[in-house]
PDB file of C-alpha atoms in Angstrom:
ATOM      1  CA  MET A   1    -164.790 -63.410  79.449  1.00 34.00           C
ATOM      2  CA  ARG A   2    -163.168 -66.848  79.240  1.00 41.00           C
ATOM      3  CA  ARG A   3    -163.693 -68.874  82.378  1.00 47.00           C
ATOM      4  CA  PHE A   4    -161.269 -71.686  83.051  1.00 51.00           C
ATOM      5  CA  PHE A   5    -162.173 -73.806  85.983  1.00 46.00           C
ATOM      6  CA  THR A   6    -158.873 -73.511  87.905  1.00 44.00           C
ATOM      7  CA  ARG A   7    -158.829 -71.978  91.386  1.00 35.00           C
ATOM      8  CA  ALA A   8    -158.004 -68.308  91.705  1.00 33.00           C
ATOM      9  CA  LEU A   9    -156.144 -68.050  88.384  1.00 31.00           C
ATOM     10  CA  THR A  10    -157.341 -66.434  85.214  1.00 29.00           C
ATOM     11  CA  ARG A  11    -155.017 -68.354  82.756  1.00 28.00           C
ATOM     12  CA  PRO A  12    -155.567 -71.943  81.631  1.00 32.00           C
ATOM     13  CA  LEU A  13    -153.975 -74.646  83.886  1.00 26.00           C
ATOM     14  CA  VAL A  14    -152.653 -77.668  82.102  1.00 27.00           C
ATOM     15  CA  LEU A  15    -152.781 -81.147  83.764  1.00 26.00           C
ATOM     16  CA  ALA A  16    -150.380 -83.913  82.983  1.00 27.00           C
ATOM     17  CA  ALA A  17    -151.193 -87.427  81.567  1.00 27.00           C
ATOM     18  CA  THR A  18    -149.885 -90.511  83.206  1.00 27.00           C
ATOM     19  CA  ALA A  19    -147.882 -93.289  81.525  1.00 28.00           C
ATOM     20  CA  MET A  20    -149.806 -95.930  83.398  1.00 32.00           C
ATOM     21  CA  ALA A  21    -152.374 -98.213  81.548  1.00 37.00           C
ATOM     22  CA  ILE A  22    -155.943 -96.958  81.648  1.00 41.00           C
ATOM     23  CA  PRO A  23    -158.405 -99.707  81.933  1.00 39.00           C
ATOM     24  CA  LEU A  24    -161.262 -98.774  79.590  1.00 39.00           C
ATOM     25  CA  VAL A  25    -163.619-101.483  80.597  1.00 35.00           C
ATOM     26  CA  SER A  26    -166.392-100.246  82.866  1.00 33.00           C
ATOM     27  CA  ALA A  27    -165.961-100.333  86.571  1.00 33.00           C
ATOM     28  CA  SER A  28    -168.922-100.590  88.904  1.00 30.00           C
ATOM     29  CA  PRO A  29    -171.470 -97.842  88.231  1.00 30.00           C
ATOM     30  CA  ALA A  30    -171.015 -94.704  90.089  1.00 31.00           C
ATOM     31  CA  ALA A  31    -172.916 -94.403  93.319  1.00 27.00           C
ATOM     32  CA  SER A  32    -173.845 -90.747  93.547  1.00 28.00           C
ATOM     33  CA  ASP A  33    -174.919 -87.461  92.170  1.00 30.00           C
ATOM     34  CA  VAL A  34    -169.452 -77.764  92.346  1.00 43.00           C
ATOM     35  CA  VAL A  35    -170.064 -75.998  92.152  1.00 55.00           C
ATOM     36  CA  VAL A  36    -172.785 -73.300  91.603  1.00 58.00           C
ATOM     37  CA  GLY A  37    -176.296 -74.437  92.377  1.00 61.00           C
ATOM     38  CA  GLY A  38    -175.057 -77.668  93.985  1.00 72.00           C
ATOM     39  CA  PHE A  39    -175.305 -79.497  97.295  1.00 85.00           C
ATOM     40  CA  PRO A  40    -172.797 -81.185  99.671  1.00 90.00           C
ATOM     41  CA  VAL A  41    -171.919 -84.757  99.012  1.00 92.00           C
ATOM     42  CA  ASP A  42    -169.703 -87.299 100.767  1.00 96.00           C
ATOM     43  CA  VAL A  43    -166.787 -88.601  98.767  1.00 96.00           C
ATOM     44  CA  SER A  44    -167.905 -92.149  99.458  1.00 95.00           C
ATOM     45  CA  GLN A  45    -170.729 -91.470  97.042  1.00 94.00           C
ATOM     46  CA  GLY A  46    -168.167 -90.742  94.278  1.00 95.00           C
ATOM     47  CA  PRO A  47    -164.950 -92.319  95.420  1.00 96.00           C
ATOM     48  CA  TRP A  48    -163.358 -91.758  91.943  1.00 96.00           C
ATOM     49  CA  THR A  49    -163.471 -87.975  92.571  1.00 97.00           C
ATOM     50  CA  VAL A  50    -160.064 -86.653  93.725  1.00 97.00           C
ATOM     51  CA  ALA A  51    -158.467 -83.297  94.376  1.00 96.00           C
ATOM     52  CA  VAL A  52    -155.220 -82.212  92.694  1.00 96.00           C
ATOM     53  CA  SER A  53    -153.016 -80.439  95.107  1.00 94.00           C
ATOM     54  CA  SER A  54    -149.792 -78.444  95.436  1.00 94.00           C
ATOM     55  CA  ARG A  55    -149.185 -76.864  98.759  1.00 93.00           C
ATOM     56  CA  ASP A  56    -146.028 -75.200  97.603  1.00 91.00           C
ATOM     57  CA  ARG A  57    -148.044 -73.340  94.991  1.00 91.00           C
ATOM     58  CA  PHE A  58    -151.487 -72.818  96.555  1.00 90.00           C
ATOM     59  CA  GLY A  59    -150.896 -72.953 100.366  1.00 87.00           C
ATOM     60  CA  GLY A  60    -152.165 -75.416 102.948  1.00 84.00           C
ATOM     61  CA  MET A  61    -155.517 -74.129 104.099  1.00 83.00           C
ATOM     62  CA  ARG A  62    -157.424 -76.238 101.610  1.00 89.00           C
ATOM     63  CA  ALA A  63    -154.716 -78.838 101.336  1.00 91.00           C
ATOM     64  CA  GLY A  64    -153.308 -77.132  98.322  1.00 91.00           C
ATOM     65  CA  GLN A  65    -156.286 -78.016  96.098  1.00 93.00           C
ATOM     66  CA  PHE A  66    -156.387 -76.175  92.842  1.00 93.00           C
ATOM     67  CA  CYS A  67    -158.084 -78.659  90.415  1.00 94.00           C
ATOM     68  CA  GLY A  68    -160.169 -81.779  90.281  1.00 96.00           C
ATOM     69  CA  GLY A  69    -159.504 -85.240  88.889  1.00 97.00           C
ATOM     70  CA  VAL A  70    -161.102 -88.586  88.309  1.00 98.00           C
ATOM     71  CA  VAL A  71    -159.729 -92.130  88.981  1.00 98.00           C
ATOM     72  CA  VAL A  72    -159.973 -94.344  85.802  1.00 97.00           C
ATOM     73  CA  GLY A  73    -157.330 -96.886  86.920  1.00 97.00           C
ATOM     74  CA  PRO A  74    -155.707 -97.891  90.165  1.00 97.00           C
ATOM     75  CA  THR A  75    -152.823 -95.553  89.510  1.00 97.00           C
ATOM     76  CA  THR A  76    -154.284 -93.455  86.858  1.00 97.00           C
ATOM     77  CA  VAL A  77    -156.094 -90.117  87.206  1.00 98.00           C
ATOM     78  CA  LEU A  78    -157.495 -87.923  84.369  1.00 98.00           C
ATOM     79  CA  THR A  79    -157.692 -84.192  84.790  1.00 97.00           C
ATOM     80  CA  ALA A  80    -157.754 -81.045  82.636  1.00 96.00           C
ATOM     81  CA  ALA A  81    -154.565 -80.211  80.572  1.00 96.00           C
ATOM     82  CA  HIS A  82    -154.890 -76.508  81.431  1.00 95.00           C
ATOM     83  CA  CYS A  83    -154.288 -77.325  85.163  1.00 95.00           C
ATOM     84  CA  MET A  84    -150.659 -78.233  84.497  1.00 94.00           C
ATOM     85  CA  ALA A  85    -149.582 -75.050  82.793  1.00 92.00           C
ATOM     86  CA  VAL A  86    -146.288 -73.505  83.843  1.00 92.00           C
ATOM     87  CA  ASP A  87    -148.125 -70.278  84.734  1.00 88.00           C
ATOM     88  CA  VAL A  88    -150.308 -72.237  87.040  1.00 92.00           C
ATOM     89  CA  LEU A  89    -147.810 -74.442  88.713  1.00 91.00           C
ATOM     90  CA  GLY A  90    -144.872 -72.073  88.408  1.00 91.00           C
ATOM     91  CA  THR A  91    -142.765 -74.831  86.882  1.00 92.00           C
ATOM     92  CA  PRO A  92    -143.274 -77.711  84.395  1.00 92.00           C
ATOM     93  CA  PRO A  93    -145.450 -80.325  86.053  1.00 91.00           C
ATOM     94  CA  ASN A  94    -142.682 -82.938  86.019  1.00 89.00           C
ATOM     95  CA  ARG A  95    -140.670 -80.580  88.238  1.00 90.00           C
ATOM     96  CA  ALA A  96    -143.475 -79.734  90.706  1.00 89.00           C
ATOM     97  CA  ARG A  97    -141.993 -81.185  93.953  1.00 86.00           C
ATOM     98  CA  ASP A  98    -145.194 -81.638  95.909  1.00 92.00           C
ATOM     99  CA  LEU A  99    -147.808 -82.418  93.177  1.00 96.00           C
ATOM    100  CA  LYS A 100    -150.365 -84.879  94.741  1.00 96.00           C
ATOM    101  CA  VAL A 101    -153.744 -86.356  94.403  1.00 97.00           C
ATOM    102  CA  ILE A 102    -155.965 -86.417  97.458  1.00 97.00           C
ATOM    103  CA  ALA A 103    -158.434 -89.365  97.551  1.00 97.00           C
ATOM    104  CA  GLY A 104    -161.075 -90.313 100.014  1.00 97.00           C
ATOM    105  CA  ARG A 105    -161.405 -86.859 101.563  1.00 96.00           C
ATOM    106  CA  THR A 106    -164.676 -85.001 101.590  1.00 96.00           C
ATOM    107  CA  ASP A 107    -163.502 -82.024 103.724  1.00 93.00           C
ATOM    108  CA  LEU A 108    -160.202 -80.497 102.537  1.00 93.00           C
ATOM    109  CA  TYR A 109    -159.713 -79.162 106.049  1.00 93.00           C
ATOM    110  CA  SER A 110    -159.481 -82.691 107.435  1.00 94.00           C
ATOM    111  CA  ALA A 111    -156.704 -85.336 107.325  1.00 94.00           C
ATOM    112  CA  ALA A 112    -159.040 -88.137 106.040  1.00 95.00           C
ATOM    113  CA  GLY A 113    -158.166 -90.317 103.083  1.00 95.00           C
ATOM    114  CA  GLN A 114    -154.849 -90.517 101.244  1.00 96.00           C
ATOM    115  CA  GLU A 115    -152.435 -88.044  99.796  1.00 97.00           C
ATOM    116  CA  ILE A 116    -150.551 -89.784  97.009  1.00 97.00           C
ATOM    117  CA  ALA A 117    -147.635 -88.283  95.110  1.00 97.00           C
ATOM    118  CA  VAL A 118    -147.833 -87.962  91.409  1.00 97.00           C
ATOM    119  CA  ARG A 119    -145.116 -90.121  89.928  1.00 96.00           C
ATOM    120  CA  GLU A 120    -145.464 -89.119  86.252  1.00 96.00           C
ATOM    121  CA  THR A 121    -147.439 -86.554  84.147  1.00 96.00           C
ATOM    122  CA  TRP A 122    -148.459 -86.661  80.592  1.00 96.00           C
ATOM    123  CA  VAL A 123    -150.284 -83.709  78.977  1.00 95.00           C
ATOM    124  CA  ASN A 124    -152.138 -84.286  75.729  1.00 96.00           C
ATOM    125  CA  PRO A 125    -149.751 -82.971  73.100  1.00 94.00           C
ATOM    126  CA  ALA A 126    -152.749 -82.014  70.856  1.00 93.00           C
ATOM    127  CA  TYR A 127    -154.242 -79.688  73.558  1.00 95.00           C
ATOM    128  CA  ASP A 128    -155.087 -76.330  71.977  1.00 92.00           C
ATOM    129  CA  SER A 129    -155.283 -73.407  74.402  1.00 89.00           C
ATOM    130  CA  ALA A 130    -156.934 -71.134  71.762  1.00 88.00           C
ATOM    131  CA  SER A 131    -159.973 -73.319  71.091  1.00 89.00           C
ATOM    132  CA  ASN A 132    -159.665 -75.359  74.401  1.00 91.00           C
ATOM    133  CA  ALA A 133    -159.815 -78.598  72.394  1.00 94.00           C
ATOM    134  CA  GLY A 134    -158.102 -81.762  73.737  1.00 96.00           C
ATOM    135  CA  ASP A 135    -158.169 -80.455  77.270  1.00 96.00           C
ATOM    136  CA  PHE A 136    -157.017 -83.477  79.222  1.00 97.00           C
ATOM    137  CA  ALA A 137    -154.012 -84.897  80.893  1.00 97.00           C
ATOM    138  CA  VAL A 138    -153.063 -88.093  82.765  1.00 97.00           C
ATOM    139  CA  LEU A 139    -151.433 -88.421  86.198  1.00 97.00           C
ATOM    140  CA  THR A 140    -149.695 -91.583  87.245  1.00 97.00           C
ATOM    141  CA  LEU A 141    -149.740 -92.145  90.979  1.00 97.00           C
ATOM    142  CA  ALA A 142    -146.920 -93.464  93.078  1.00 97.00           C
ATOM    143  CA  GLU A 143    -149.294 -95.786  94.968  1.00 97.00           C
ATOM    144  CA  PRO A 144    -152.425 -97.589  93.774  1.00 97.00           C
ATOM    145  CA  LEU A 145    -155.950 -96.819  94.909  1.00 97.00           C
ATOM    146  CA  PRO A 146    -158.523 -99.591  95.492  1.00 96.00           C
ATOM    147  CA  ALA A 147    -160.459-100.955  92.512  1.00 95.00           C
ATOM    148  CA  THR A 148    -163.640 -99.553  94.128  1.00 95.00           C
ATOM    149  CA  SER A 149    -162.330 -96.027  93.425  1.00 96.00           C
ATOM    150  CA  VAL A 150    -162.200 -96.686  89.608  1.00 97.00           C
ATOM    151  CA  ILE A 151    -165.067 -95.420  87.320  1.00 97.00           C
ATOM    152  CA  GLY A 152    -165.541 -96.732  83.816  1.00 97.00           C
ATOM    153  CA  MET A 153    -165.401 -94.369  80.842  1.00 97.00           C
ATOM    154  CA  ALA A 154    -168.144 -94.071  78.266  1.00 97.00           C
ATOM    155  CA  ALA A 155    -167.059 -94.900  74.821  1.00 97.00           C
ATOM    156  CA  ALA A 156    -168.263 -93.244  71.548  1.00 95.00           C
ATOM    157  CA  GLY A 157    -171.860 -94.039  70.839  1.00 95.00           C
ATOM    158  CA  ASP A 158    -172.810 -94.536  74.530  1.00 97.00           C
ATOM    159  CA  THR A 159    -176.310 -93.520  75.415  1.00 97.00           C
ATOM    160  CA  ALA A 160    -174.958 -91.420  78.247  1.00 97.00           C
ATOM    161  CA  TYR A 161    -173.882 -88.721  75.785  1.00 98.00           C
ATOM    162  CA  GLU A 162    -177.431 -88.121  74.472  1.00 97.00           C
ATOM    163  CA  PRO A 163    -178.922 -84.690  74.847  1.00 97.00           C
ATOM    164  CA  GLY A 164    -181.294 -84.632  77.871  1.00 96.00           C
ATOM    165  CA  THR A 165    -179.454 -87.243  79.827  1.00 97.00           C
ATOM    166  CA  ARG A 166    -179.149 -86.476  83.490  1.00 96.00           C
ATOM    167  CA  ALA A 167    -175.645 -85.999  84.793  1.00 95.00           C
ATOM    168  CA  VAL A 168    -173.801 -84.962  87.945  1.00 95.00           C
ATOM    169  CA  VAL A 169    -170.637 -82.796  88.218  1.00 94.00           C
ATOM    170  CA  TYR A 170    -168.383 -82.914  91.294  1.00 94.00           C
ATOM    171  CA  GLY A 171    -165.772 -80.614  92.810  1.00 92.00           C
ATOM    172  CA  TRP A 172    -164.410 -78.342  95.556  1.00 90.00           C
ATOM    173  CA  GLY A 173    -164.558 -75.146  93.416  1.00 84.00           C
ATOM    174  CA  ASP A 174    -166.254 -71.780  93.601  1.00 75.00           C
ATOM    175  CA  THR A 175    -169.878 -72.091  94.743  1.00 73.00           C
ATOM    176  CA  THR A 176    -170.856 -68.511  93.992  1.00 63.00           C
ATOM    177  CA  GLY A 177    -168.844 -67.414  90.894  1.00 63.00           C
ATOM    178  CA  PHE A 178    -167.170 -64.770  92.917  1.00 58.00           C
ATOM    179  CA  GLY A 179    -164.524 -66.728  94.817  1.00 69.00           C
ATOM    180  CA  GLY A 180    -166.475 -68.545  97.414  1.00 70.00           C
ATOM    181  CA  TYR A 181    -164.444 -71.786  97.421  1.00 76.00           C
ATOM    182  CA  ALA A 182    -165.904 -74.794  99.195  1.00 71.00           C
ATOM    183  CA  HIS A 183    -163.768 -76.908 101.603  1.00 84.00           C
ATOM    184  CA  GLY A 184    -166.237 -79.775 101.300  1.00 90.00           C
ATOM    185  CA  LEU A 185    -167.015 -81.764  98.223  1.00 93.00           C
ATOM    186  CA  ARG A 186    -170.085 -80.589  96.290  1.00 91.00           C
ATOM    187  CA  ALA A 187    -172.064 -81.908  93.408  1.00 91.00           C
ATOM    188  CA  ALA A 188    -174.551 -80.381  90.967  1.00 90.00           C
ATOM    189  CA  ARG A 189    -177.259 -82.168  88.846  1.00 92.00           C
ATOM    190  CA  VAL A 190    -177.124 -81.008  85.249  1.00 93.00           C
ATOM    191  CA  HIS A 191    -178.343 -82.254  81.803  1.00 94.00           C
ATOM    192  CA  VAL A 192    -176.309 -83.062  78.669  1.00 96.00           C
ATOM    193  CA  LEU A 193    -177.256 -80.414  76.180  1.00 95.00           C
ATOM    194  CA  ALA A 194    -177.418 -80.504  72.446  1.00 96.00           C
ATOM    195  CA  ASP A 195    -174.198 -79.664  70.660  1.00 96.00           C
ATOM    196  CA  ALA A 196    -176.065 -77.064  68.575  1.00 95.00           C
ATOM    197  CA  LEU A 197    -176.777 -74.980  71.740  1.00 93.00           C
ATOM    198  CA  CYS A 198    -173.024 -74.904  72.632  1.00 92.00           C
ATOM    199  CA  VAL A 199    -172.122 -74.041  69.106  1.00 94.00           C
ATOM    200  CA  ARG A 200    -174.400 -71.048  69.228  1.00 93.00           C
ATOM    201  CA  ALA A 201    -173.112 -70.107  72.693  1.00 91.00           C
ATOM    202  CA  TYR A 202    -169.341 -70.465  71.676  1.00 92.00           C
ATOM    203  CA  PRO A 203    -169.016 -69.975  67.879  1.00 92.00           C
ATOM    204  CA  GLY A 204    -165.390 -68.888  68.198  1.00 87.00           C
ATOM    205  CA  SER A 205    -164.008 -65.967  70.171  1.00 81.00           C
ATOM    206  CA  SER A 206    -161.389 -65.086  72.832  1.00 78.00           C
ATOM    207  CA  ASP A 207    -163.474 -67.366  75.137  1.00 76.00           C
ATOM    208  CA  GLY A 208    -162.788 -70.417  72.978  1.00 85.00           C
ATOM    209  CA  ARG A 209    -164.719 -72.441  70.258  1.00 91.00           C
ATOM    210  CA  TYR A 210    -167.013 -75.348  70.892  1.00 95.00           C
ATOM    211  CA  LEU A 211    -165.968 -78.347  68.880  1.00 96.00           C
ATOM    212  CA  ALA A 212    -168.351 -81.272  69.265  1.00 95.00           C
ATOM    213  CA  ASP A 213    -165.856 -83.931  68.401  1.00 95.00           C
ATOM    214  CA  SER A 214    -163.755 -83.278  71.447  1.00 96.00           C
ATOM    215  CA  MET A 215    -166.156 -81.298  73.758  1.00 97.00           C
ATOM    216  CA  LEU A 216    -169.485 -81.956  75.565  1.00 96.00           C
ATOM    217  CA  CYS A 217    -172.050 -79.349  76.475  1.00 94.00           C
ATOM    218  CA  ALA A 218    -173.836 -79.664  79.906  1.00 93.00           C
ATOM    219  CA  GLY A 219    -175.764 -77.525  82.330  1.00 91.00           C
ATOM    220  CA  GLU A 220    -179.253 -76.038  82.347  1.00 86.00           C
ATOM    221  CA  THR A 221    -180.652 -73.847  79.587  1.00 78.00           C
ATOM    222  CA  ARG A 222    -181.859 -71.341  82.124  1.00 80.00           C
ATOM    223  CA  GLY A 223    -178.497 -71.429  83.972  1.00 74.00           C
ATOM    224  CA  GLY A 224    -178.174 -71.773  87.751  1.00 75.00           C
ATOM    225  CA  ARG A 225    -176.273 -75.081  88.037  1.00 83.00           C
ATOM    226  CA  ASP A 226    -172.767 -75.377  86.708  1.00 79.00           C
ATOM    227  CA  ALA A 227    -169.162 -76.090  87.442  1.00 83.00           C
ATOM    228  CA  CYS A 228    -166.881 -73.085  88.260  1.00 84.00           C
ATOM    229  CA  GLN A 229    -163.374 -72.049  89.004  1.00 84.00           C
ATOM    230  CA  GLY A 230    -161.482 -74.659  90.956  1.00 86.00           C
ATOM    231  CA  ASP A 231    -163.464 -77.544  89.475  1.00 91.00           C
ATOM    232  CA  SER A 232    -161.261 -78.081  86.384  1.00 93.00           C
ATOM    233  CA  GLY A 233    -160.538 -81.700  85.539  1.00 96.00           C
ATOM    234  CA  GLY A 234    -163.371 -82.992  87.738  1.00 96.00           C
ATOM    235  CA  PRO A 235    -165.825 -85.612  86.625  1.00 96.00           C
ATOM    236  CA  LEU A 236    -169.087 -85.311  84.829  1.00 97.00           C
ATOM    237  CA  VAL A 237    -170.958 -88.647  85.314  1.00 97.00           C
ATOM    238  CA  ALA A 238    -173.966 -89.985  83.635  1.00 97.00           C
ATOM    239  CA  GLU A 239    -175.589 -93.390  83.836  1.00 97.00           C
ATOM    240  CA  GLY A 240    -172.812 -94.478  86.136  1.00 96.00           C
ATOM    241  CA  ARG A 241    -170.105 -93.670  83.588  1.00 97.00           C
ATOM    242  CA  LEU A 242    -167.571 -90.907  83.076  1.00 98.00           C
ATOM    243  CA  ILE A 243    -168.541 -88.726  80.169  1.00 98.00           C
ATOM    244  CA  GLY A 244    -166.751 -85.463  80.670  1.00 97.00           C
ATOM    245  CA  LEU A 245    -163.929 -83.513  82.476  1.00 97.00           C
ATOM    246  CA  VAL A 246    -164.615 -79.968  83.608  1.00 95.00           C
ATOM    247  CA  SER A 247    -162.929 -77.685  81.126  1.00 94.00           C
ATOM    248  CA  TRP A 248    -164.179 -74.134  80.334  1.00 92.00           C
ATOM    249  CA  GLY A 249    -167.056 -71.775  79.813  1.00 88.00           C
ATOM    250  CA  SER A 250    -168.124 -68.091  80.135  1.00 82.00           C
ATOM    251  CA  GLY A 251    -169.135 -67.192  83.703  1.00 80.00           C
ATOM    252  CA  CYS A 252    -170.613 -69.763  86.070  1.00 80.00           C
ATOM    253  CA  GLY A 253    -174.227 -70.731  85.869  1.00 79.00           C
ATOM    254  CA  ARG A 254    -175.234 -67.976  83.366  1.00 85.00           C
ATOM    255  CA  PRO A 255    -178.257 -68.541  81.097  1.00 83.00           C
ATOM    256  CA  GLY A 256    -177.070 -69.166  77.601  1.00 80.00           C
ATOM    257  CA  SER A 257    -173.509 -69.964  78.711  1.00 84.00           C
ATOM    258  CA  PRO A 258    -173.395 -73.620  79.624  1.00 90.00           C
ATOM    259  CA  GLY A 259    -170.391 -75.514  80.932  1.00 92.00           C
ATOM    260  CA  VAL A 260    -168.033 -77.140  78.344  1.00 94.00           C
ATOM    261  CA  TYR A 261    -166.445 -80.418  79.202  1.00 96.00           C
ATOM    262  CA  THR A 262    -163.736 -82.477  77.543  1.00 97.00           C
ATOM    263  CA  ARG A 263    -165.542 -85.415  75.872  1.00 97.00           C
ATOM    264  CA  VAL A 264    -164.292 -88.598  77.400  1.00 98.00           C
ATOM    265  CA  SER A 265    -164.884 -90.680  74.243  1.00 97.00           C
ATOM    266  CA  ASP A 266    -162.389 -88.436  72.488  1.00 97.00           C
ATOM    267  CA  VAL A 267    -159.920 -88.966  75.373  1.00 97.00           C
ATOM    268  CA  MET A 268    -160.279 -92.681  74.782  1.00 96.00           C
ATOM    269  CA  ARG A 269    -159.688 -92.187  71.103  1.00 95.00           C
ATOM    270  CA  THR A 270    -156.645 -90.052  71.576  1.00 94.00           C
ATOM    271  CA  LEU A 271    -155.044 -92.378  74.098  1.00 94.00           C
ATOM    272  CA  SER A 272    -155.662 -95.392  71.833  1.00 90.00           C
ATOM    273  CA  GLN A 273    -153.894 -93.610  69.008  1.00 89.00           C
ATOM    274  CA  ALA A 274    -151.076 -92.512  71.290  1.00 83.00           C
ATOM    275  CA  SER A 275    -150.576 -96.103  72.485  1.00 78.00           C
ATOM    276  CA  ALA A 276    -150.212 -97.218  68.888  1.00 73.00           C
ATOM    277  CA  ALA A 277    -147.707 -94.420  67.958  1.00 62.00           C
ATOM    278  CA  PRO A 278    -144.287 -95.389  66.565  1.00 61.00           C
ATOM    279  CA  GLU A 279    -141.503 -96.174  68.937  1.00 56.00           C
ATOM    280  CA  GLY A 280    -139.815 -92.997  70.208  1.00 51.00           C
ATOM    281  CA  THR A 281    -143.025 -90.988  70.266  1.00 49.00           C
ATOM    282  CA  THR A 282    -143.908 -89.503  73.602  1.00 55.00           C
ATOM    283  CA  THR A 283    -147.092 -91.345  74.801  1.00 57.00           C
ATOM    284  CA  PRO A 284    -148.741 -92.439  77.935  1.00 64.00           C
ATOM    285  CA  GLN A 285    -147.133 -95.882  78.172  1.00 49.00           C
ATOM    286  CA  GLY A 286    -149.267 -98.997  78.370  1.00 39.00           C
ATOM    287  CA  THR A 287    -152.559 -97.394  77.601  1.00 41.00           C
ATOM    288  CA  ALA A 288    -155.136 -99.996  76.900  1.00 38.00           C
ATOM    289  CA  GLU A 289    -157.344-100.213  73.824  1.00 36.00           C
ATOM    290  CA  PRO A 290    -160.675 -98.457  74.285  1.00 36.00           C
ATOM    291  CA  GLN A 291    -163.595-100.959  74.951  1.00 35.00           C
ATOM    292  CA  GLU A 292    -167.319-100.331  75.228  1.00 40.00           C
ATOM    293  CA  THR A 293    -168.376 -99.802  78.868  1.00 43.00           C
ATOM    294  CA  GLN A 294    -171.297-101.759  80.300  1.00 36.00           C
ATOM    295  CA  THR A 295    -174.600 -99.960  79.725  1.00 32.00           C
ATOM    296  CA  ALA A 296    -177.121 -99.186  82.365  1.00 31.00           C
ATOM    297  CA  GLY A 297    -180.255 -99.452  80.191  1.00 29.00           C
ATOM    298  CA  SER A 298    -182.224-101.287  82.752  1.00 27.00           C
ATOM    299  CA  GLN A 299    -181.702 -98.734  85.514  1.00 26.00           C
ATOM    300  CA  GLY A 300    -184.149 -96.129  86.114  1.00 26.00           C
ATOM    301  CA  VAL A 301    -183.416 -92.402  85.543  1.00 22.00           C
ATOM    302  CA  GLY A 302    -182.352 -90.738  88.715  1.00 25.00           C
ATOM    303  CA  THR A 303    -181.556 -93.952  90.672  1.00 21.00           C
ATOM    304  CA  PRO A 304    -178.381 -94.342  92.671  1.00 21.00           C
ATOM    305  CA  GLN A 305    -177.096 -96.881  90.095  1.00 21.00           C
ATOM    306  CA  ARG A 306    -176.936 -94.148  87.575  1.00 20.00           C
ATOM    307  CA  GLY A 307    -174.885 -91.680  89.615  1.00 25.00           C
ATOM    308  CA  HIS A 308    -177.684 -89.595  90.995  1.00 24.00           C
ATOM    309  CA  ALA A 309    -177.996 -90.553  94.758  1.00 22.00           C
ATOM    310  CA  ALA A 310    -179.759 -87.967  96.937  1.00 24.00           C
ATOM    311  CA  PRO A 311    -177.364 -85.603  98.791  1.00 26.00           C
TER     312      PRO A 311
END
């Protein structure tokens, strides 16, 4: 059965892309390690992790959180395209009256941090809900976040994408696979897996199809640690850089059914092409040209500089 990582909904949720420039030069390395098989983590350890919220649609108990997102520019948040679908929000995203991003809040029951209105949304027009390819969108915020909240994105060829690399996924989603949604931020340590493994797991069915050019495979071959419903659009971080956005899979933490993430290098490529599109084409305005992020080759595996701080 296809598993989209959007809270309490069985259909894909499409997130909108922002028209704000996305700085593609690396920010400071991430400082920390959603979730099934995970652990509690303070948002200060991953300040670029945000909740996407609509109280009108999802109620106020958990501040209306239904998806995750990641800050890649002071006013720019990436999330999953499927989070912004009409059957999720009940209306086109540009008509959602209370669509917000919540930053700096570990516990969704608290009033900590900031709730910032989404000024513009842009959904990847190449998103394919059948295969799940191109599952990303950009949200432009009405107010800027501090530069310390921004994480750099890993360009194509970055060592962070290599199979076996340790990574961490963050979110407020289901911790059990059966609707046990967290109100505090959680993280799970996983590994980047070989594309061949995901091709075997998802060769093409009603669940979706794994396409290595635009998707990334991560988890544990034996299962047990994974993203789950409600984590969609949240960050997968390796070597201090953003490499994936929580997208889809089959079940949560099942052996042989790893999590599938939107490959961030493909997001960079798509946005670069969109920014160069002819005048009159709908694009995220002002998107910067992709640039290689700084590498962390001198940092030891598992150290805080690489995004794996202890819980």
